[in-house]
mmCIF file of C-alpha atoms and ligand atoms in Angstrom:
data_model
loop_
_atom_site.group_PDB
_atom_site.id
_atom_site.type_symbol
_atom_site.label_atom_id
_atom_site.label_comp_id
_atom_site.label_asym_id
_atom_site.label_seq_id
_atom_site.Cartn_x
_atom_site.Cartn_y
_atom_site.Cartn_z
ATOM 1 C CA MET F 1 -29.235 -13.783 -54.095
ATOM 2 C CA PHE F 2 -25.884 -12.483 -53.078
ATOM 3 C CA TYR F 3 -25.545 -15.461 -50.848
ATOM 4 C CA ASP F 4 -26.149 -17.827 -53.812
ATOM 5 C CA SER F 5 -23.574 -16.313 -56.136
ATOM 6 C CA ASP F 6 -21.109 -16.296 -53.249
ATOM 7 C CA LYS F 7 -21.605 -20.036 -52.939
ATOM 8 C CA ASN F 8 -21.076 -20.442 -56.685
ATOM 9 C CA ILE F 9 -17.862 -18.484 -56.606
ATOM 10 C CA ARG F 10 -16.632 -20.677 -53.777
ATOM 11 C CA LYS F 11 -17.683 -23.871 -55.629
ATOM 12 C CA TYR F 12 -16.030 -22.912 -58.934
ATOM 13 C CA GLY F 13 -13.069 -21.541 -57.072
ATOM 14 C CA ILE F 14 -12.427 -24.974 -55.591
ATOM 15 C CA TYR F 15 -12.762 -26.578 -59.054
ATOM 16 C CA ALA F 16 -10.337 -24.071 -60.475
ATOM 17 C CA ILE F 17 -7.803 -24.821 -57.732
ATOM 18 C CA LEU F 18 -8.168 -28.575 -58.334
ATOM 19 C CA VAL F 19 -7.612 -28.141 -62.085
ATOM 20 C CA ILE F 20 -4.538 -25.986 -61.478
ATOM 21 C CA MET F 21 -3.158 -28.593 -59.044
ATOM 22 C CA LEU F 22 -3.744 -31.368 -61.582
ATOM 23 C CA LEU F 23 -2.002 -29.402 -64.329
ATOM 24 C CA TYR F 24 0.875 -28.740 -61.974
ATOM 25 C CA LEU F 25 1.229 -32.479 -61.252
ATOM 26 C CA LEU F 26 0.999 -33.470 -64.912
ATOM 27 C CA TYR F 27 3.347 -30.783 -66.150
ATOM 28 C CA PRO F 28 6.637 -32.695 -65.699
ATOM 29 C CA ILE F 29 5.238 -35.655 -67.668
ATOM 30 C CA CYS F 30 3.666 -33.655 -70.490
ATOM 31 C CA ALA F 31 6.525 -31.216 -70.810
ATOM 32 C CA PHE F 32 9.287 -33.838 -70.833
ATOM 33 C CA PRO F 33 10.046 -33.693 -74.578
ATOM 34 C CA ILE F 34 10.010 -29.888 -74.420
ATOM 35 C CA HIS F 35 12.566 -29.936 -71.603
ATOM 36 C CA GLU F 36 14.771 -32.189 -73.613
ATOM 37 C CA GLN F 37 14.575 -30.000 -76.675
ATOM 38 C CA ALA F 38 15.285 -27.001 -74.492
ATOM 39 C CA ARG F 39 18.592 -28.547 -73.557
ATOM 40 C CA ALA F 40 19.356 -28.724 -77.232
ATOM 41 C CA ALA F 41 18.281 -25.139 -77.665
ATOM 42 C CA ARG F 42 21.011 -23.990 -75.322
ATOM 43 C CA LEU F 43 23.200 -24.510 -78.316
ATOM 44 C CA ASN F 44 21.952 -21.148 -79.523
ATOM 45 C CA ASN F 45 22.854 -19.213 -76.391
ATOM 46 C CA ASP F 46 26.252 -20.801 -76.123
ATOM 47 C CA ASN F 47 28.173 -22.201 -78.999
ATOM 48 C CA TYR F 48 28.702 -25.790 -78.031
ATOM 49 C CA ILE F 49 26.567 -28.789 -77.095
ATOM 50 C CA LYS F 50 26.057 -29.451 -73.379
ATOM 51 C CA TRP F 51 24.169 -32.707 -73.411
ATOM 52 C CA VAL F 52 23.399 -35.682 -75.655
ATOM 53 C CA ASP F 53 20.905 -38.428 -74.936
ATOM 54 C CA PHE F 54 21.522 -41.107 -77.545
ATOM 55 C CA ARG F 55 18.409 -43.265 -78.004
ATOM 56 C CA VAL F 56 18.487 -44.549 -81.572
ATOM 57 C CA PRO F 57 17.572 -48.276 -81.707
ATOM 58 C CA TYR F 58 20.028 -50.668 -83.317
ATOM 59 C CA GLU F 59 17.587 -51.631 -86.111
ATOM 60 C CA VAL F 60 17.318 -47.992 -87.146
ATOM 61 C CA ILE F 61 21.089 -47.395 -87.020
ATOM 62 C CA ARG F 62 21.661 -50.522 -89.098
ATOM 63 C CA LYS F 63 19.038 -49.687 -91.735
ATOM 64 C CA ALA F 64 20.204 -46.064 -92.112
ATOM 65 C CA TYR F 65 23.735 -47.399 -92.534
ATOM 66 C CA GLU F 66 22.618 -49.872 -95.217
ATOM 67 C CA TYR F 67 20.829 -47.152 -97.192
ATOM 68 C CA ASP F 68 23.911 -44.935 -96.945
ATOM 69 C CA ALA F 69 26.234 -47.740 -98.096
ATOM 70 C CA ILE F 70 23.970 -48.967 -100.937
ATOM 71 C CA HIS F 71 23.722 -45.486 -102.454
ATOM 72 C CA HIS F 72 27.257 -44.417 -101.714
ATOM 73 C CA LYS F 73 28.294 -44.460 -105.371
ATOM 74 C CA SER F 74 25.056 -43.046 -106.739
ATOM 75 C CA LYS F 75 25.267 -39.607 -108.342
ATOM 76 C CA TYR F 76 21.595 -38.901 -107.739
ATOM 77 C CA ILE F 77 20.689 -40.442 -104.412
ATOM 78 C CA LYS F 78 22.527 -38.923 -101.474
ATOM 79 C CA PHE F 79 21.546 -40.737 -98.310
ATOM 80 C CA ASP F 80 23.633 -39.486 -95.404
ATOM 81 C CA PHE F 81 23.625 -41.863 -92.425
ATOM 82 C CA VAL F 82 24.067 -39.209 -89.693
ATOM 83 C CA LYS F 83 21.600 -36.777 -91.266
ATOM 84 C CA ALA F 84 19.018 -39.542 -91.634
ATOM 85 C CA LEU F 85 19.218 -40.295 -87.895
ATOM 86 C CA ALA F 86 19.039 -36.563 -87.118
ATOM 87 C CA TYR F 87 15.979 -36.269 -89.370
ATOM 88 C CA LEU F 88 14.224 -39.025 -87.390
ATOM 89 C CA ALA F 89 15.174 -37.580 -83.980
ATOM 90 C CA THR F 90 13.831 -34.166 -85.026
ATOM 91 C CA LYS F 91 10.623 -35.719 -86.330
ATOM 92 C CA ASN F 92 9.984 -37.913 -83.271
ATOM 93 C CA GLY F 93 11.350 -35.534 -80.605
ATOM 94 C CA ASN F 94 14.008 -38.125 -79.661
ATOM 95 C CA ARG F 95 11.351 -40.690 -78.786
ATOM 96 C CA PHE F 96 12.368 -43.542 -81.017
ATOM 97 C CA ASN F 97 10.255 -46.525 -81.869
ATOM 98 C CA ALA F 98 12.024 -49.080 -84.094
ATOM 99 C CA THR F 99 8.953 -50.064 -86.153
ATOM 100 C CA LYS F 100 7.681 -46.524 -86.662
ATOM 101 C CA ASP F 101 11.081 -45.076 -87.400
ATOM 102 C CA LEU F 102 12.043 -47.804 -89.874
ATOM 103 C CA ASN F 103 8.867 -46.862 -91.676
ATOM 104 C CA GLU F 104 9.835 -43.157 -91.587
ATOM 105 C CA LEU F 105 13.280 -44.069 -92.872
ATOM 106 C CA ASN F 106 11.764 -45.862 -95.867
ATOM 107 C CA LYS F 107 9.567 -42.857 -96.590
ATOM 108 C CA LEU F 108 12.607 -40.593 -96.389
ATOM 109 C CA LEU F 109 14.489 -42.776 -98.877
ATOM 110 C CA GLU F 110 11.528 -42.649 -101.284
ATOM 111 C CA MET F 111 11.441 -38.851 -101.080
ATOM 112 C CA ILE F 112 15.188 -38.645 -101.689
ATOM 113 C CA LYS F 113 14.812 -40.973 -104.677
ATOM 114 C CA LYS F 114 12.245 -38.512 -106.060
ATOM 115 C CA GLY F 115 14.843 -35.757 -105.975
ATOM 116 C CA LYS F 116 14.555 -34.296 -102.476
ATOM 117 C CA ASN F 117 17.661 -33.377 -100.522
ATOM 118 C CA ILE F 118 17.755 -34.545 -96.896
ATOM 119 C CA ASP F 119 18.317 -30.961 -95.714
ATOM 120 C CA ASP F 120 15.132 -29.816 -97.508
ATOM 121 C CA PHE F 121 12.978 -31.000 -94.612
ATOM 122 C CA TYR F 122 14.537 -29.554 -91.476
ATOM 123 C CA GLY F 123 17.626 -27.783 -92.773
ATOM 124 C CA GLN F 124 16.835 -24.572 -90.878
ATOM 125 C CA ASN F 125 15.512 -26.266 -87.756
ATOM 126 C CA LYS F 126 17.781 -25.739 -84.727
ATOM 127 C CA TYR F 127 16.987 -29.183 -83.272
ATOM 128 C CA TYR F 128 17.907 -30.842 -86.542
ATOM 129 C CA GLN F 129 21.190 -28.933 -86.553
ATOM 130 C CA TYR F 130 21.805 -30.038 -82.972
ATOM 131 C CA TYR F 131 21.176 -33.707 -83.761
ATOM 132 C CA VAL F 132 23.379 -33.569 -86.863
ATOM 133 C CA GLU F 133 26.233 -32.181 -84.786
ATOM 134 C CA ALA F 134 25.668 -34.611 -81.890
ATOM 135 C CA TYR F 135 25.441 -37.712 -84.085
ATOM 136 C CA GLN F 136 28.368 -36.526 -86.165
ATOM 137 C CA ALA F 137 30.405 -36.387 -82.936
ATOM 138 C CA ILE F 138 29.463 -40.004 -82.208
ATOM 139 C CA PHE F 139 29.763 -41.543 -85.662
ATOM 140 C CA ALA F 140 32.419 -39.422 -87.406
ATOM 141 C CA GLU F 141 34.781 -42.376 -87.894
ATOM 142 C CA PHE F 142 32.350 -45.281 -88.014
ATOM 143 C CA ILE F 143 31.613 -45.288 -91.734
ATOM 144 C CA GLY F 144 33.842 -44.468 -94.652
ATOM 145 C CA GLU F 145 36.300 -45.710 -97.220
ATOM 146 C CA TYR F 146 38.899 -48.313 -96.330
ATOM 147 C CA VAL F 147 41.154 -50.971 -97.778
ATOM 148 C CA GLU F 148 41.646 -54.396 -96.244
ATOM 149 C CA GLU F 149 45.155 -55.507 -95.328
ATOM 150 C CA GLY F 150 46.791 -57.057 -98.408
ATOM 151 C CA SER F 151 44.306 -55.550 -100.865
ATOM 152 C CA ASN F 152 44.148 -52.403 -103.006
ATOM 153 C CA GLU F 153 40.428 -52.438 -103.523
ATOM 154 C CA ILE F 154 38.712 -49.394 -102.015
ATOM 155 C CA LYS F 155 35.582 -50.323 -100.110
ATOM 156 C CA TYR F 156 32.998 -48.313 -98.190
ATOM 157 C CA GLY F 157 31.289 -49.328 -94.972
ATOM 158 C CA LEU F 158 31.570 -49.866 -91.231
ATOM 159 C CA LYS F 159 35.220 -49.575 -90.233
ATOM 160 C CA ASN F 160 35.139 -49.198 -86.463
ATOM 161 C CA TYR F 161 35.365 -52.472 -84.551
ATOM 162 C CA HIS F 162 33.467 -54.303 -81.862
ATOM 163 C CA PRO F 163 35.548 -54.400 -78.631
ATOM 164 C CA ILE F 164 35.448 -58.235 -78.466
ATOM 165 C CA PRO F 165 37.147 -60.102 -81.346
ATOM 166 C CA ARG F 166 35.526 -62.801 -83.460
ATOM 167 C CA GLY F 167 35.333 -66.203 -81.799
ATOM 168 C CA PHE F 168 35.272 -64.929 -78.184
ATOM 169 C CA TRP F 169 31.989 -65.093 -76.298
ATOM 170 C CA TYR F 170 30.344 -62.143 -74.571
ATOM 171 C CA SER F 171 26.914 -61.232 -73.316
ATOM 172 C CA HIS F 172 25.349 -57.895 -72.576
ATOM 173 C CA TYR F 173 22.145 -56.004 -71.924
ATOM 174 C CA ASP F 174 21.284 -52.313 -71.661
ATOM 175 C CA ASP F 175 22.667 -51.336 -68.233
ATOM 176 C CA PHE F 176 23.378 -47.666 -68.887
ATOM 177 C CA GLY F 177 22.234 -45.384 -66.071
ATOM 178 C CA ALA F 178 21.681 -48.221 -63.562
ATOM 179 C CA SER F 179 22.553 -47.095 -60.049
ATOM 180 C CA ARG F 180 25.819 -48.265 -58.483
ATOM 181 C CA SER F 181 27.451 -47.430 -55.220
ATOM 182 C CA TYR F 182 31.062 -47.268 -54.238
ATOM 183 C CA GLY F 183 32.051 -44.475 -51.900
ATOM 184 C CA TYR F 184 29.034 -42.482 -53.023
ATOM 185 C CA LYS F 185 25.948 -43.235 -55.078
ATOM 186 C CA ARG F 186 26.497 -42.833 -58.783
ATOM 187 C CA ARG F 187 24.927 -43.876 -62.043
ATOM 188 C CA HIS F 188 26.505 -46.440 -64.338
ATOM 189 C CA LEU F 189 27.813 -44.313 -67.174
ATOM 190 C CA GLY F 190 28.920 -47.092 -69.446
ATOM 191 C CA HIS F 191 28.153 -50.414 -70.968
ATOM 192 C CA ASP F 192 29.268 -53.789 -69.562
ATOM 193 C CA LEU F 193 30.184 -56.778 -71.711
ATOM 194 C CA MET F 194 30.507 -60.027 -69.743
ATOM 195 C CA GLY F 195 33.218 -62.373 -70.970
ATOM 196 C CA SER F 196 36.091 -64.618 -69.901
ATOM 197 C CA ILE F 197 39.226 -63.369 -68.202
ATOM 198 C CA GLY F 198 41.960 -62.950 -70.814
ATOM 199 C CA THR F 199 39.678 -62.233 -73.770
ATOM 200 C CA PRO F 200 41.545 -59.743 -75.981
ATOM 201 C CA ILE F 201 40.084 -56.228 -76.011
ATOM 202 C CA ILE F 202 39.977 -54.383 -79.308
ATOM 203 C CA ALA F 203 40.223 -50.617 -79.807
ATOM 204 C CA ILE F 204 36.863 -49.651 -81.316
ATOM 205 C CA GLU F 205 38.386 -46.658 -83.045
ATOM 206 C CA GLY F 206 41.831 -45.195 -83.564
ATOM 207 C CA GLY F 207 43.117 -42.425 -81.328
ATOM 208 C CA THR F 208 45.681 -41.362 -78.776
ATOM 209 C CA ILE F 209 46.080 -42.990 -75.355
ATOM 210 C CA ALA F 210 45.073 -40.242 -72.922
ATOM 211 C CA GLU F 211 45.213 -42.339 -69.765
ATOM 212 C CA ILE F 212 46.510 -45.761 -68.847
ATOM 213 C CA GLY F 213 47.033 -47.361 -65.421
ATOM 214 C CA TRP F 214 45.144 -47.877 -62.161
ATOM 215 C CA ASN F 215 41.986 -46.014 -61.226
ATOM 216 C CA LYS F 216 40.110 -46.776 -57.980
ATOM 217 C CA TYR F 217 36.830 -47.362 -59.856
ATOM 218 C CA GLY F 218 37.903 -48.733 -63.218
ATOM 219 C CA GLY F 219 40.876 -50.760 -61.981
ATOM 220 C CA TRP F 220 43.351 -51.261 -64.812
ATOM 221 C CA ARG F 221 41.867 -49.009 -67.440
ATOM 222 C CA ILE F 222 42.734 -47.261 -70.649
ATOM 223 C CA GLY F 223 41.283 -44.090 -72.154
ATOM 224 C CA ILE F 224 41.642 -43.352 -75.849
ATOM 225 C CA ARG F 225 40.800 -39.965 -77.346
ATOM 226 C CA SER F 226 39.741 -39.984 -81.000
ATOM 227 C CA PHE F 227 41.974 -38.163 -83.468
ATOM 228 C CA ASP F 228 39.331 -35.477 -84.071
ATOM 229 C CA LYS F 229 39.123 -35.129 -80.226
ATOM 230 C CA LYS F 230 35.325 -35.319 -80.205
ATOM 231 C CA ARG F 231 35.137 -38.741 -78.501
ATOM 232 C CA SER F 232 36.880 -40.571 -75.738
ATOM 233 C CA TYR F 233 36.638 -44.329 -75.262
ATOM 234 C CA TYR F 234 37.105 -45.811 -71.817
ATOM 235 C CA TYR F 235 37.912 -49.511 -71.321
ATOM 236 C CA ALA F 236 38.023 -50.680 -67.694
ATOM 237 C CA HIS F 237 38.380 -53.588 -65.202
ATOM 238 C CA MET F 238 41.151 -55.125 -67.298
ATOM 239 C CA ARG F 239 43.043 -58.263 -66.313
ATOM 240 C CA LYS F 240 44.951 -58.530 -63.046
ATOM 241 C CA ASP F 241 48.749 -58.801 -63.387
ATOM 242 C CA ARG F 242 48.841 -58.237 -67.159
ATOM 243 C CA PRO F 243 46.102 -55.858 -68.222
ATOM 244 C CA TYR F 244 47.612 -54.361 -71.374
ATOM 245 C CA VAL F 245 49.383 -55.436 -74.512
ATOM 246 C CA GLN F 246 53.113 -55.074 -73.941
ATOM 247 C CA GLY F 247 54.627 -51.665 -74.545
ATOM 248 C CA LEU F 248 51.485 -49.486 -74.574
ATOM 249 C CA LYS F 249 51.942 -46.117 -72.911
ATOM 250 C CA LYS F 250 50.318 -42.721 -72.563
ATOM 251 C CA GLY F 251 50.543 -40.647 -75.750
ATOM 252 C CA ASP F 252 50.779 -43.683 -78.042
ATOM 253 C CA LYS F 253 48.602 -43.790 -81.101
ATOM 254 C CA VAL F 254 46.436 -46.839 -81.612
ATOM 255 C CA TYR F 255 44.400 -47.801 -84.651
ATOM 256 C CA ALA F 256 40.877 -49.205 -84.966
ATOM 257 C CA GLY F 257 40.904 -52.962 -84.474
ATOM 258 C CA GLN F 258 44.176 -53.109 -82.566
ATOM 259 C CA VAL F 259 44.393 -55.385 -79.509
ATOM 260 C CA ILE F 260 44.997 -53.110 -76.513
ATOM 261 C CA GLY F 261 44.618 -55.436 -73.527
ATOM 262 C CA TYR F 262 42.676 -58.201 -71.835
ATOM 263 C CA LEU F 263 39.326 -58.592 -70.141
ATOM 264 C CA GLY F 264 39.418 -58.972 -66.378
ATOM 265 C CA VAL F 265 37.703 -58.023 -63.159
ATOM 266 C CA THR F 266 39.927 -55.418 -61.462
ATOM 267 C CA GLY F 267 38.747 -52.224 -59.812
ATOM 268 C CA TYR F 268 36.817 -50.637 -56.966
ATOM 269 C CA SER F 269 39.838 -50.465 -54.716
ATOM 270 C CA ASN F 270 42.462 -47.950 -53.746
ATOM 271 C CA LYS F 271 44.931 -50.818 -53.772
ATOM 272 C CA GLU F 272 46.413 -51.476 -57.199
ATOM 273 C CA ASN F 273 45.916 -54.780 -59.010
ATOM 274 C CA THR F 274 42.920 -55.859 -56.905
ATOM 275 C CA ASN F 275 40.094 -57.963 -58.282
ATOM 276 C CA MET F 276 36.454 -57.062 -57.555
ATOM 277 C CA GLY F 277 33.949 -59.610 -56.323
ATOM 278 C CA THR F 278 31.877 -59.586 -59.511
ATOM 279 C CA LYS F 279 31.759 -61.473 -62.814
ATOM 280 C CA PRO F 280 34.567 -60.639 -65.254
ATOM 281 C CA HIS F 281 33.479 -57.969 -67.695
ATOM 282 C CA LEU F 282 34.664 -55.131 -69.857
ATOM 283 C CA HIS F 283 33.288 -51.765 -68.838
ATOM 284 C CA LEU F 284 33.051 -49.653 -71.940
ATOM 285 C CA GLY F 285 32.362 -45.950 -72.036
ATOM 286 C CA MET F 286 31.958 -43.385 -74.781
ATOM 287 C CA GLN F 287 32.317 -39.765 -73.841
ATOM 288 C CA LEU F 288 31.540 -36.852 -76.129
ATOM 289 C CA ILE F 289 33.642 -33.709 -75.945
ATOM 290 C CA PHE F 290 32.505 -30.473 -77.567
ATOM 291 C CA ASN F 291 34.609 -28.274 -75.329
ATOM 292 C CA GLU F 292 37.672 -29.076 -73.208
ATOM 293 C CA GLU F 293 35.762 -28.249 -69.997
ATOM 294 C CA GLN F 294 33.771 -31.462 -70.676
ATOM 295 C CA VAL F 295 36.844 -33.726 -70.488
ATOM 296 C CA GLN F 296 36.608 -34.241 -66.741
ATOM 297 C CA GLY F 297 34.199 -33.298 -63.979
ATOM 298 C CA PRO F 298 30.488 -32.597 -63.680
ATOM 299 C CA LYS F 299 30.153 -31.541 -67.327
ATOM 300 C CA GLU F 300 31.143 -34.921 -68.780
ATOM 301 C CA ILE F 301 28.758 -36.343 -71.399
ATOM 302 C CA TRP F 302 28.548 -40.153 -71.531
ATOM 303 C CA ILE F 303 26.290 -41.951 -73.937
ATOM 304 C CA ASP F 304 24.574 -45.331 -73.921
ATOM 305 C CA MET F 305 26.642 -47.722 -76.060
ATOM 306 C CA TYR F 306 24.323 -50.728 -76.019
ATOM 307 C CA GLN F 307 22.746 -50.131 -79.431
ATOM 308 C CA ILE F 308 26.103 -49.016 -80.833
ATOM 309 C CA CYS F 309 27.732 -52.271 -79.662
ATOM 310 C CA LYS F 310 25.024 -54.240 -81.457
ATOM 311 C CA PHE F 311 25.801 -52.256 -84.593
ATOM 312 C CA LEU F 312 29.552 -52.855 -84.157
ATOM 313 C CA SER F 313 28.993 -56.613 -83.809
ATOM 314 C CA HIS F 314 28.873 -56.663 -87.635
ATOM 315 C CA ASN F 315 32.575 -55.814 -87.652
ATOM 316 C CA ARG F 316 34.647 -58.001 -85.331
ATOM 317 C CA ALA F 317 38.416 -58.254 -85.625
ATOM 318 C CA ASP F 318 40.246 -61.527 -86.197
ATOM 319 C CA VAL F 319 43.077 -62.142 -83.756
ATOM 320 C CA ILE F 320 45.933 -64.617 -83.498
ATOM 321 C CA LYS F 321 48.181 -65.434 -80.575
ATOM 322 C CA ASP F 322 51.684 -64.163 -81.081
ATOM 323 C CA LYS F 323 54.192 -65.006 -78.293
ATOM 324 C CA ASN F 324 52.788 -63.339 -75.156
ATOM 325 C CA ASP F 325 50.099 -61.276 -76.785
ATOM 326 C CA TYR F 326 47.246 -61.496 -79.194
ATOM 327 C CA ARG F 327 47.316 -59.340 -82.287
ATOM 328 C CA SER F 328 44.778 -58.527 -84.993
ATOM 329 C CA VAL F 329 45.076 -59.683 -88.576
ATOM 330 C CA GLY F 330 43.403 -58.601 -91.819
ATOM 331 C CA LEU F 331 42.242 -55.242 -90.500
ATOM 332 C CA LYS F 332 40.476 -52.547 -92.463
ATOM 333 C CA LYS F 333 42.590 -49.415 -92.902
ATOM 334 C CA SER F 334 40.847 -46.052 -93.151
ATOM 335 C CA LEU F 335 41.517 -43.909 -96.178
HETATM 336 ZN ZN1 ZN E 21 30.399 -50.966 -66.033
#
């Protein structure tokens, strides 16, 4: 009898060990969304955001923007673009699905039309607050009031620009995070837009030139910090011999839509003005800065700009050739 129960203990013991091992193996998969939210939760222990993983599909960004713009003048319907995206991210745990989330967005609009306020749903939720702050840091200057050059009419809409002007070809795909190696293995923390050498490059948003000149990875590059200091845009691999529009220097202010330089293929060399052996392309980066210690080094936060570039393609600058440089015409001016 004792012998029998001993055998049972051994048998169930082995099952128990197998189940524990299985749970241990599955844990990283099952707990992934929790891990991600935990990163967000650090916001509570410290007072600034440490990490942002931007995953909103273009279709969702575009639709939320349209609802915001359509109801902009309404006294009763307040549809905030950034808060709508934060609402979805909180609801889906940052696992976006264009079809599902467009549906959720429509439902949200219906509820707001019935008198709900967007903060009524998750207003007190710490993840919602995190997403609002993160998306606000990305989109602060994208949408707002502006006037077009030569007009007094105040309009509301997308006012940041696509980096490639109207009439110039480019192609792209989502290459954020792809592995690259030069010197040491590193991930691709930007977005590449293939194009022709000499294509004018447009400042997506206004800001101050924080860096300009040669960098052994980016080649001829330019870094522009937004006026609110929350974002930094990085444009790299610019044209050999004449990368920038004449006269640009560190500390200069540029405005959204301004031509800043030309597409090229420089970089990956300690020797200045060297071309790489790849196809000409603009490397574009967007960095978020919640604290100055995130400006440079291991704490940098770069986000995937692929979906954002698709969104920006609805606002491309017109350029004309003017002596040695291109310049933009008919730009929107922020109010
Ligand atoms: Zn790149």
